[in-house]
Amino acid sequence: MNCKQAKALLSAAVDGELSLTEQRDFEEHINKCPDCFQEFREAQKTKNIIREKIIRFKAPESLVNSVIKLTETTVT
């Protein structure tokens, strides 16, 4: 794997969405390439910061029911 290929897989790697083969090849590359390793680590840090900063809330029951009703009328 080269740097271009590794960068194309970066987002999927951070999200844990690579196949076993892709994961193996990606890890092999970043273990040998300091630039790609650094970019991968920065992407992981960014994802973690975003996850920590997101305020999670429960949607009001009325909104949930409205969305369900809308999808039922749209689908049928």
XYZ file of N, CA and C in Angstrom, residues 17-46:
90
model
N -14.200 0.649 9.718
C -15.019 0.086 8.654
C -14.214 -0.617 7.562
N -12.952 -0.935 7.821
C -12.139 -1.617 6.820
C -12.353 -3.125 6.883
N -12.198 -3.768 5.742
C -12.209 -5.233 5.736
C -10.942 -5.709 6.445
N -10.888 -6.980 6.756
C -9.706 -7.515 7.434
C -8.440 -7.305 6.611
N -8.544 -7.519 5.316
C -7.386 -7.334 4.435
C -6.976 -5.871 4.380
N -7.956 -4.983 4.215
C -7.651 -3.548 4.180
C -7.035 -3.094 5.496
N -7.591 -3.579 6.601
C -7.079 -3.208 7.918
C -5.627 -3.652 8.079
N -5.338 -4.869 7.683
C -3.971 -5.384 7.777
C -3.013 -4.552 6.926
N -3.399 -4.297 5.681
C -2.544 -3.525 4.777
C -2.369 -2.089 5.266
N -3.449 -1.502 5.766
C -3.396 -0.130 6.269
C -2.455 -0.043 7.468
N -2.622 -0.953 8.420
C -1.766 -0.944 9.609
C -0.306 -1.177 9.249
N -0.076 -2.071 8.306
C 1.293 -2.329 7.862
C 1.911 -1.049 7.290
N 1.119 -0.318 6.518
C 1.631 0.920 5.919
C 1.899 1.991 6.974
N 0.932 2.242 7.853
C 1.136 3.335 8.818
C 2.227 3.002 9.835
N 2.502 1.722 10.035
C 3.607 1.348 10.918
C 4.966 1.629 10.284
N 4.982 1.766 8.965
C 6.229 2.053 8.253
C 6.331 3.513 7.808
N 5.206 4.222 7.775
C 5.171 5.581 7.224
C 4.788 6.579 8.318
N 5.749 7.332 8.830
C 5.452 8.276 9.910
C 4.431 9.347 9.531
N 4.439 9.791 8.273
C 3.488 10.828 7.854
C 2.052 10.309 7.886
N 1.834 9.135 7.346
C 0.485 8.559 7.352
C 0.055 8.181 8.768
N 0.997 7.707 9.572
C 0.689 7.384 10.966
C 0.218 8.634 11.698
N 0.927 9.744 11.493
C 0.558 11.003 12.146
C -0.818 11.474 11.677
N -1.075 11.364 10.390
C -2.373 11.782 9.861
C -3.499 10.917 10.439
N -3.242 9.625 10.579
C -4.225 8.719 11.172
C -4.494 9.091 12.626
N -3.452 9.348 13.390
C -3.610 9.723 14.801
C -4.379 11.035 14.939
N -4.086 11.999 14.082
C -4.796 13.283 14.123
C -6.276 13.092 13.795
N -6.568 12.244 12.834
C -7.963 11.971 12.481
C -8.688 11.293 13.643
N -8.007 10.386 14.335
C -8.603 9.746 15.514
C -8.880 10.773 16.607
N -7.920 11.653 16.850
C -8.094 12.686 17.875
C -9.270 13.586 17.532
N -9.363 13.977 16.265
C -10.458 14.845 15.826
C -11.800 14.165 16.048
